[in-house]
């Protein structure tokens, strides 16, 4: 049974940093999977934030480029979203999605990030 569990998040002041984790279990060949991060603010549609391919190729939405960084530890079946220089407009529920080499997709449960003074 596949499980994708997120952790991290919380309340941070503007300019602060947070790291989100996305850990998968039950996925065979995790290192061959791609990982996406999305976020959804209240009253808005879910928006794409970043993608880390199975190798090191990573792409970011313009709104987070230069402030967010996606890394992965395949030995731990975990992907991280390091967020720095956070702004109030980054406030949202953040979701990770794992896309396997067999074209299955698995979502994390979401984690709240609130940027406020």
XYZ file of N, CA, C and O in Angstrom:
468
model
N 0.849 -1.194 0.000
C 0.000 0.000 0.000
C 0.882 1.241 0.000
O 1.799 1.362 0.791
N 0.581 2.160 -0.917
C 1.377 3.377 -1.026
C 0.857 4.428 -0.056
O -0.351 4.635 0.078
N 1.780 5.068 0.601
C 1.447 6.202 1.464
C 2.412 7.333 1.181
O 3.617 7.110 1.048
N 1.878 8.530 1.092
C 2.694 9.735 0.956
C 2.326 10.644 2.115
O 1.184 11.100 2.207
N 3.278 10.890 2.976
C 3.017 11.632 4.204
C 3.860 12.897 4.227
O 5.080 12.850 4.063
N 3.208 14.005 4.446
C 3.887 15.288 4.517
C 4.088 15.713 5.966
O 3.303 15.358 6.846
N 5.144 16.485 6.164
C 5.391 17.070 7.478
C 6.059 18.423 7.286
O 6.511 18.767 6.198
N 6.137 19.163 8.379
C 6.674 20.511 8.315
C 5.530 21.499 8.228
O 4.383 21.180 8.506
N 5.825 22.698 7.825
C 4.795 23.711 7.765
C 4.592 24.387 9.100
O 5.268 24.115 10.070
N 3.628 25.303 9.124
C 3.336 26.020 10.355
C 3.256 27.512 10.106
O 3.054 27.971 8.979
N 3.459 28.254 11.178
C 3.377 29.717 11.126
C 4.780 30.309 11.139
O 5.603 29.920 11.979
N 5.032 31.237 10.241
C 6.333 31.885 10.163
C 6.140 33.353 9.819
O 5.167 33.729 9.153
N 7.048 34.185 10.271
C 6.984 35.612 9.965
C 7.488 35.874 8.546
O 8.290 35.100 8.013
N 7.045 36.959 7.949
C 7.569 37.317 6.624
C 9.088 37.396 6.649
O 9.681 37.918 7.606
N 9.681 36.862 5.598
C 11.135 36.802 5.530
C 11.726 35.545 6.122
O 12.925 35.280 5.967
N 10.907 34.758 6.778
C 11.377 33.542 7.426
C 11.482 32.374 6.476
O 11.247 32.503 5.265
N 11.848 31.225 7.048
C 12.067 30.013 6.264
C 11.323 28.841 6.882
O 11.095 28.800 8.097
N 10.989 27.892 6.026
C 10.381 26.640 6.460
C 10.828 25.543 5.511
O 11.139 25.815 4.349
N 10.818 24.315 6.012
C 11.086 23.177 5.158
C 9.954 22.172 5.287
O 9.597 21.770 6.393
N 9.423 21.805 4.143
C 8.401 20.775 4.090
C 9.034 19.459 3.639
O 9.934 19.456 2.811
N 8.510 18.374 4.183
C 8.973 17.045 3.793
C 7.823 16.253 3.200
O 6.664 16.430 3.589
N 8.166 15.369 2.299
C 7.181 14.510 1.633
C 7.798 13.122 1.551
O 8.714 12.905 0.746
N 7.328 12.216 2.384
C 7.920 10.886 2.475
C 6.977 9.836 1.917
O 5.795 9.809 2.283
N 7.502 8.999 1.053
C 6.685 7.977 0.410
C 7.093 6.594 0.888
O 8.271 6.321 1.101
N 6.107 5.741 1.030
C 6.363 4.342 1.344
C 5.528 3.483 0.401
O 4.472 3.911 -0.063
N 6.044 2.308 0.102
C 5.303 1.400 -0.775
C 5.472 1.675 -2.247
O 4.800 1.048 -3.073
N 6.339 2.604 -2.600
C 6.586 2.906 -4.018
C 7.872 2.200 -4.428
O 8.947 2.514 -3.904
N 7.743 1.314 -5.389
C 8.913 0.621 -5.907
C 9.626 1.533 -6.894
O 9.003 2.122 -7.762
N 10.926 1.671 -6.732
C 11.684 2.520 -7.646
C 11.429 3.994 -7.424
O 11.262 4.749 -8.386
N 11.413 4.405 -6.179
C 11.161 5.816 -5.870
C 12.131 6.732 -6.602
O 11.760 7.814 -7.046
N 13.357 6.301 -6.743
C 14.372 7.151 -7.377
C 14.040 7.454 -8.841
O 14.578 8.412 -9.407
N 13.188 6.673 -9.446
C 12.776 6.904 -10.827
C 11.518 7.748 -10.936
O 11.033 7.994 -12.047
N 10.989 8.170 -9.832
C 9.752 8.947 -9.832
C 10.051 10.432 -9.895
O 11.165 10.883 -9.615
N 9.042 11.179 -10.284
C 9.120 12.639 -10.265
C 8.298 13.145 -9.084
O 7.331 12.496 -8.667
N 8.666 14.296 -8.588
C 7.950 14.877 -7.448
C 7.523 16.293 -7.785
O 8.325 17.090 -8.278
N 6.266 16.577 -7.510
C 5.728 17.914 -7.747
C 5.259 18.499 -6.421
O 4.786 17.780 -5.540
N 5.366 19.798 -6.335
C 4.781 20.533 -5.209
C 3.734 21.489 -5.760
O 3.967 22.158 -6.776
N 2.600 21.536 -5.082
C 1.512 22.439 -5.407
C 1.121 23.189 -4.135
O 1.483 22.793 -3.021
N 0.349 24.243 -4.320
C -0.224 24.927 -3.167
C -1.596 25.470 -3.527
O -1.906 25.706 -4.699
N -2.385 25.651 -2.492
C -3.735 26.162 -2.680
C -4.071 27.111 -1.547
O -4.139 26.711 -0.381
N -4.275 28.367 -1.917
C -4.692 29.374 -0.953
C -6.220 29.367 -0.889
O -6.883 28.943 -1.831
N -6.779 29.866 0.213
C -8.244 29.878 0.350
C -8.907 30.607 -0.814
O -8.486 31.696 -1.199
N -9.937 29.984 -1.384
C -10.692 30.614 -2.455
C -10.005 30.627 -3.802
O -10.476 31.289 -4.726
N -8.906 29.895 -3.915
C -8.190 29.867 -5.196
C -8.021 28.425 -5.662
O -8.212 27.474 -4.899
N -7.616 28.287 -6.923
C -7.341 26.957 -7.442
C -5.948 26.527 -7.027
O -5.061 27.348 -6.756
N -5.768 25.218 -6.978
C -4.449 24.682 -6.672
C -3.489 25.092 -7.784
O -3.796 24.973 -8.966
N -2.318 25.570 -7.379
C -1.351 26.000 -8.373
C -0.051 25.219 -8.218
O 0.359 24.863 -7.108
N 0.581 25.003 -9.330
C 1.863 24.297 -9.359
C 2.958 25.204 -8.807
O 3.019 26.401 -9.137
N 3.855 24.614 -8.023
C 4.950 25.370 -7.415
C 6.298 24.951 -7.991
O 7.119 25.793 -8.348
N 6.530 23.642 -8.052
C 7.846 23.171 -8.491
C 7.776 21.692 -8.843
O 6.883 20.978 -8.376
N 8.725 21.269 -9.652
C 8.875 19.857 -10.003
C 10.334 19.468 -9.907
O 11.202 20.182 -10.401
N 10.556 18.335 -9.236
C 11.890 17.754 -9.214
C 11.798 16.436 -9.957
O 11.129 15.517 -9.520
N 12.509 16.358 -11.074
C 12.479 15.127 -11.858
C 13.269 14.038 -11.143
O 13.868 14.274 -10.093
N 13.268 12.866 -11.754
C 13.951 11.744 -11.124
C 15.447 11.980 -11.006
O 16.091 11.437 -10.112
N 15.990 12.787 -11.888
C 17.391 13.153 -11.759
C 17.514 14.412 -10.937
O 16.872 14.549 -9.913
N 18.268 15.353 -11.388
C 18.441 16.590 -10.632
C 17.716 17.767 -11.259
O 17.711 18.860 -10.714
N 17.082 17.536 -12.430
C 16.414 18.642 -13.106
C 15.230 19.122 -12.277
O 14.387 18.335 -11.853
N 15.182 20.413 -12.052
C 14.130 21.012 -11.226
C 13.615 22.273 -11.913
O 14.406 23.038 -12.466
N 12.307 22.468 -11.863
C 11.707 23.686 -12.401
C 10.826 24.308 -11.333
O 10.289 23.594 -10.463
N 10.693 25.622 -11.409
C 9.953 26.376 -10.402
C 8.996 27.365 -11.056
O 9.284 27.898 -12.132
N 7.887 27.619 -10.380
C 7.012 28.699 -10.788
C 7.746 30.016 -10.606
O 8.569 30.165 -9.688
N 7.441 30.975 -11.445
C 8.119 32.269 -11.349
C 7.932 32.912 -9.980
O 8.819 33.610 -9.490
N 6.797 32.671 -9.364
C 6.491 33.308 -8.079
C 7.400 32.833 -6.948
O 7.507 33.507 -5.917
N 8.058 31.686 -7.124
C 8.894 31.155 -6.043
C 10.348 30.983 -6.466
O 11.198 30.644 -5.632
N 10.637 31.243 -7.718
C 11.990 31.035 -8.226
C 12.985 31.890 -7.456
O 12.749 33.082 -7.211
N 14.067 31.277 -7.064
C 15.079 31.985 -6.291
C 14.831 31.980 -4.791
O 15.721 32.338 -4.015
N 13.641 31.584 -4.376
C 13.327 31.538 -2.928
C 13.065 30.106 -2.441
O 13.331 29.797 -1.274
N 12.549 29.274 -3.299
C 12.226 27.888 -2.940
C 13.216 26.949 -3.615
O 13.697 27.224 -4.716
N 13.454 25.830 -2.938
C 14.365 24.841 -3.509
C 13.858 23.445 -3.175
O 13.527 23.163 -2.013
N 13.812 22.598 -4.195
C 13.370 21.218 -4.004
C 14.592 20.303 -4.019
O 15.414 20.368 -4.921
N 14.694 19.490 -3.012
C 15.746 18.477 -2.965
C 15.097 17.130 -2.683
O 13.917 17.054 -2.312
N 15.879 16.083 -2.883
C 15.334 14.762 -2.598
C 16.419 13.865 -2.032
O 17.600 14.016 -2.355
N 15.999 12.954 -1.193
C 16.886 11.951 -0.635
C 16.285 10.599 -0.984
O 15.346 10.138 -0.314
N 16.797 9.987 -2.021
C 16.208 8.723 -2.476
C 16.450 7.580 -1.499
O 15.726 6.584 -1.518
N 17.467 7.717 -0.664
C 17.697 6.670 0.342
C 16.612 6.690 1.407
O 16.371 5.690 2.076
N 15.973 7.849 1.554
C 14.902 8.001 2.535
C 13.529 8.077 1.878
O 12.530 8.263 2.556
N 13.479 7.949 0.556
C 12.222 8.087 -0.197
C 11.511 9.384 0.175
O 10.290 9.408 0.391
N 12.271 10.447 0.241
C 11.723 11.721 0.718
C 12.127 12.860 -0.206
O 13.258 12.903 -0.698
N 11.186 13.764 -0.390
C 11.427 14.988 -1.140
C 11.180 16.160 -0.205
O 10.266 16.105 0.643
N 11.978 17.196 -0.352
C 11.886 18.363 0.522
C 11.598 19.621 -0.294
O 12.057 19.756 -1.429
N 10.866 20.517 0.304
C 10.669 21.852 -0.266
C 11.196 22.847 0.756
O 10.575 23.063 1.812
N 12.341 23.411 0.459
C 12.947 24.427 1.318
C 12.452 25.779 0.855
O 12.653 26.156 -0.300
N 11.810 26.503 1.755
C 11.226 27.790 1.416
C 11.919 28.877 2.226
O 11.988 28.783 3.467
N 12.412 29.885 1.552
C 13.075 31.005 2.208
C 12.436 32.309 1.764
O 11.669 32.340 0.790
N 12.780 33.372 2.455
C 12.241 34.708 2.133
C 10.730 34.649 1.934
O 10.184 35.188 0.958
N 10.061 34.017 2.852
C 8.622 33.796 2.703
C 7.841 35.098 2.779
O 8.205 36.028 3.519
N 6.773 35.138 1.999
C 5.919 36.306 1.910
C 4.502 35.920 2.334
O 4.119 34.746 2.234
N 3.710 36.886 2.752
C 2.320 36.563 3.115
C 1.570 35.859 1.990
O 0.720 34.993 2.257
N 1.895 36.206 0.761
C 1.196 35.566 -0.368
C 1.611 34.118 -0.583
O 1.036 33.427 -1.429
N 2.580 33.642 0.151
C 2.936 32.224 0.119
C 2.032 31.390 1.022
O 2.120 30.158 1.020
N 1.193 32.061 1.787
C 0.282 31.347 2.674
C -0.657 30.460 1.870
O -1.334 30.931 0.947
N -0.664 29.183 2.210
C -1.472 28.209 1.459
C -1.316 26.838 2.107
O -0.457 26.648 2.981
N -2.134 25.922 1.645
C -1.900 24.512 1.953
C -1.020 23.967 0.829
O -1.336 24.128 -0.348
N 0.075 23.341 1.223
C 1.042 22.825 0.258
C 0.869 21.308 0.145
O 0.735 20.610 1.159
N 0.916 20.846 -1.101
C 0.746 19.425 -1.382
C 1.932 18.916 -2.206
O 2.420 19.613 -3.089
N 2.336 17.709 -1.928
C 3.300 17.062 -2.804
C 2.585 15.957 -3.588
O 1.580 15.407 -3.134
N 3.138 15.671 -4.743
C 2.607 14.599 -5.585
C 3.779 13.801 -6.139
O 4.725 14.396 -6.662
N 3.700 12.505 -6.002
C 4.733 11.625 -6.531
C 4.181 10.963 -7.785
O 3.091 10.363 -7.756
N 4.915 11.088 -8.881
C 4.534 10.456 -10.150
C 5.547 9.354 -10.448
O 6.726 9.635 -10.676
N 5.053 8.129 -10.491
C 5.974 7.008 -10.652
C 6.263 6.740 -12.129
O 5.601 7.255 -13.025
N 7.247 5.888 -12.348
C 7.619 5.515 -13.711
C 6.524 4.694 -14.392
O 6.532 4.546 -15.616
N 5.591 4.155 -13.616
C 4.441 3.419 -14.181
C 3.225 4.320 -14.350
O 2.121 3.854 -14.569
N 3.453 5.642 -14.232
C 2.419 6.663 -14.461
C 1.332 6.672 -13.396
O 0.233 7.170 -13.647
N 1.623 6.141 -12.238
C 0.703 6.314 -11.111
C 1.038 7.617 -10.407
O 2.190 8.063 -10.428
N 0.035 8.190 -9.761
C 0.221 9.443 -9.044
C -0.315 9.294 -7.622
O -1.409 8.745 -7.423
N 0.444 9.823 -6.690
C 0.053 9.738 -5.291
C 0.255 11.102 -4.644
O 1.342 11.683 -4.747
N -0.780 11.564 -3.979
C -0.750 12.872 -3.325
C -0.506 12.728 -1.824
O -0.985 11.784 -1.191
N 0.205 13.716 -1.287
C 0.290 13.838 0.153
C -0.989 14.460 0.698
O -1.849 14.921 -0.061
N -1.076 14.497 2.018
C -2.305 14.957 2.665
C -2.401 16.483 2.732
O -3.469 17.016 3.059
N -1.325 17.169 2.421
C -1.317 18.623 2.504
C -0.848 19.100 3.864
O -1.076 18.446 4.885
N -0.191 20.255 3.853
C 0.267 20.850 5.101
C 0.128 22.372 5.006
O 0.420 22.964 3.974
N -0.328 22.978 6.087
C -0.598 24.414 6.087
C 0.688 25.208 6.318
O 1.462 24.910 7.240
N 0.874 26.227 5.500
C 1.941 27.204 5.691
C 1.282 28.571 5.810
O 0.525 28.981 4.927
N 1.541 29.245 6.909
C 0.986 30.576 7.135
C 2.124 31.548 7.366
O 2.958 31.338 8.256
N 2.155 32.586 6.554
C 3.202 33.614 6.676
C 2.523 34.886 7.156
O 1.741 35.504 6.437
N 2.811 35.256 8.377
C 2.129 36.398 8.978
C 2.955 36.941 10.128
O 3.628 36.179 10.848
N 2.861 38.250 10.327
C 3.529 38.854 11.474
C 2.570 38.933 12.655
O 2.931 39.425 13.725
